[in-house]
Amino acid sequence: MKNRSLVIIACIFFSCTFLYSQEKTQSPTSDLSPTAAFWKEAYEKTFFGINGTKTFHIPADLETTVERRIKLMKELGVLWDRSDWWWHIIEPRQGEFDFSTPDNILKYFEERHIQIYPILCYGAAWWKERNAPLNDEEIEQFANYVSKTVERYKGSFKYWSIWNEPNILPFWAPEPNVEQYAKLLKKAYKAAKNADPDCVICAPVVAPVGQWDKKFVGRLLQLGCMDSFDVFDYHYYRNNMPEKEVPDEIADIKAFMRRYGEEKPIWISESGVSALIENKPDSYHRQAALVVRNHLLSFACGVQRFFYFDLQNWNDTPKETWDSKLGLIEAGWTPKPSYHAYRTMVKEVDYKKIIGRCPMPDEELEAVLIYDEKHNDYILAAWLARDDVEKKTIEFVCKTEDIKIVHPYGDVEMRPLENPALPDQLTRTIIIEIDRHPRFIHYVDDGAYLPKAGVRLMPEKIYMNPTETKPLKIHTDSLLGSAQMNLIEIKTPKGFLWDADKGEISCGDEVAPGIYEVSVSAEIIHGKKPQTTKVNLKSVIEILPATILSLRPYLDEGKSLAAATITNQSPWELSGRIRLESLADSGSELIAQLDSGTIKAGETKIIEIPFKKQIIDDMLKPSVWRLRFRQFESKPFHIYLAPFVEKKPIVDGNLEEWINVPRMEINRKEQIVRNPEGWSVEENSGFVKIQFTKDNVFIAADVLDDDPVYNPHPPNMLWKGDMIELYLGLGGPAKRTILNKEVDFQIGIAPTYENNKPIVFLFHADRVLEDAKAAYQKSSNGYTIEASIPLSALGKFEMKPGDIIGLDAAINDLDKDDWAPIGNEPGRAIMWNGSASNWIDPSGWGMAIVK
């Protein structure tokens, strides 16, 4: 009865709310008066939420802006609004609580049957110039606010978010600190559960840093936080095709949780697609397609609830950045195509069963199978995993009855059965034109699609160590009933053993770290009139290296230290000597060493190794350092000597006067950070040189490129084409893992932009450096480029001999005929020292000494 009642909820709700934007909106209570239990079940079972009204930002506008946004939410069919529940408003003075603002908001929303998902955040009113706690006493203050707030709203709110994006600035300031957030989360969880044992705590609510922040979350779980949340809540934003990234990412998150405990439900409380896409004249329709595809794939992979970000654009200024164009409606209240596509999706999907992704014969055809119990209706959401407007004619197998097709913006097409079905005829085929927009095809044949969507090898990803055994089972959806299965072929990599009867896979001790795949072919015999369907199943296994080492030298209050981070990914305790070494052609030289102590299984330990600063002061040429621990080595850490000069070089693209300046060599395959497939030295490599005057930084590069000086992108997307990236940490080598925009800078120097002129662009400020100069020259095998950048364009900086800074550089490359598979950017990037996360994490940058 429970599922049937939810179908009734959906029918009642959408009969009241699923209207075109020009029609008057009706309340769901206009035709009946549901009970509190009705709404409670509706809130609990819906898939959809949105970052909608921003009511805590504008509490005085309940009757105007907020009311208008609520009406739009109801037209969309959305019952959940994610909202800040700010500490500094609720406790304006320490020990004095004022709930008048949240009380008014709650009353207003309850009257309109909108459920709030509150975010317990940020800093206290009495903290100055920061919003994050610095010590245990301040964490206790936050926990007290959590306790008082959860207790007051017990019965109104069940789900609570602990903070928002604690892994990045500005949401955790002065600087993100996973150890402090771990302490806060543990205290907040206990405080909330004491106030309301039935509440559900959602964390860690991390922002994406290229992909989901595995580094931050991994450390959080190592610090024992797996038992301090009930729902894994995270954010992602992607403006590219999601068909590969979304399933892989969600499988990875589930596997990551299982490494530290039990898998928990997943919510996505922020995710958006911008309508501001370079060189995409139909970007509004593209946004509509990708919004729906992101949701469908997430639900098919097991995401429990999805809060789109956001309902409304921040502004409609054409030149604004991508994050101002995420809305389903314009700032001026005009619905975008994505608004209508989202509304169609909610009506077609909500309160139904998402069975899963359904493999199709055409590799470009993506499909998700949905079941509507009320009407015994199998619905196939189908689209092309493409980023253009191309179409394909596809044949689908359906029931022998009238077929309904719901098109992207809500148009309904009926395909009547033209001739009566023969007595033994159970199915018929129909031809539909499919493009990048999902279409919802009703009454497809469950015999054709249910076995493909409803049988999976689970889990879809596993993290393992050699000698470990993990669960791996074939999961069959309950809708298949008493279906039988015959295994046809099992393929396991060498060193693995899968016991299908026990549902376990074992890894031998000789298996090397890497990515492996288990594949199974099986026959499913199903249906009242038995039919056989062949399915191909797979699961990915990642064998972890026993130990990961990373090195970060830095200066702290006059001390010279090398931060050695050791992550023990093995099932055993480890200990030994950590050696800090300098590498040379003749071998290695010991700089310093220290005992590691015991490192527990699964533990990450940061050990600070003191070394003599004189070693840096006496350097006469660039150096490469590394860590050694037992049989393990860190990746090399590069130290550059940047000359301090009185005479400024002439910026003309001719590098003859740079001949005596040291090189930053960027020419090894292990330095590639984007698209290593097909890479060659001739296609993307070179060297970079840096020198300083008191007021300027000068950069020169000699690039090998078989299709040089090609960059068709606007300034904020220059990294996708031919370009030199320069990373400057003018505050010194960073121990922190999040970029500080006051002292850390990512600068792009591209050889060509408008009218084939070079350009210098400061990414984090999103502005062209007009006072910078740049020039390039083509060469027989690539190009040379040179630039001067005034330090005053970055802030109040002056350089002098002896200064030590963070430094990195990358060579980015794009050829005119470059192609990339779905979900990837074309082109290549190769980095001197760091990683693909350099743009947000300066801890991987190298170091430079100004000489």
Short mmCIF file of C-alpha atoms in Angstrom, two decimals, residues 675-681:
data_model
loop_
_atom_site.label_atom_id
_atom_site.label_comp_id
_atom_site.label_asym_id
_atom_site.label_seq_id
_atom_site.Cartn_x
_atom_site.Cartn_y
_atom_site.Cartn_z
CA ASN A 675 45.08 13.29 -21.76
CA PRO A 676 48.29 11.21 -21.78
CA GLU A 677 47.03 8.98 -24.60
CA GLY A 678 49.01 9.55 -27.78
CA TRP A 679 51.34 12.09 -26.16
CA SER A 680 54.79 12.64 -27.63
CA VAL A 681 57.67 15.00 -26.90
#
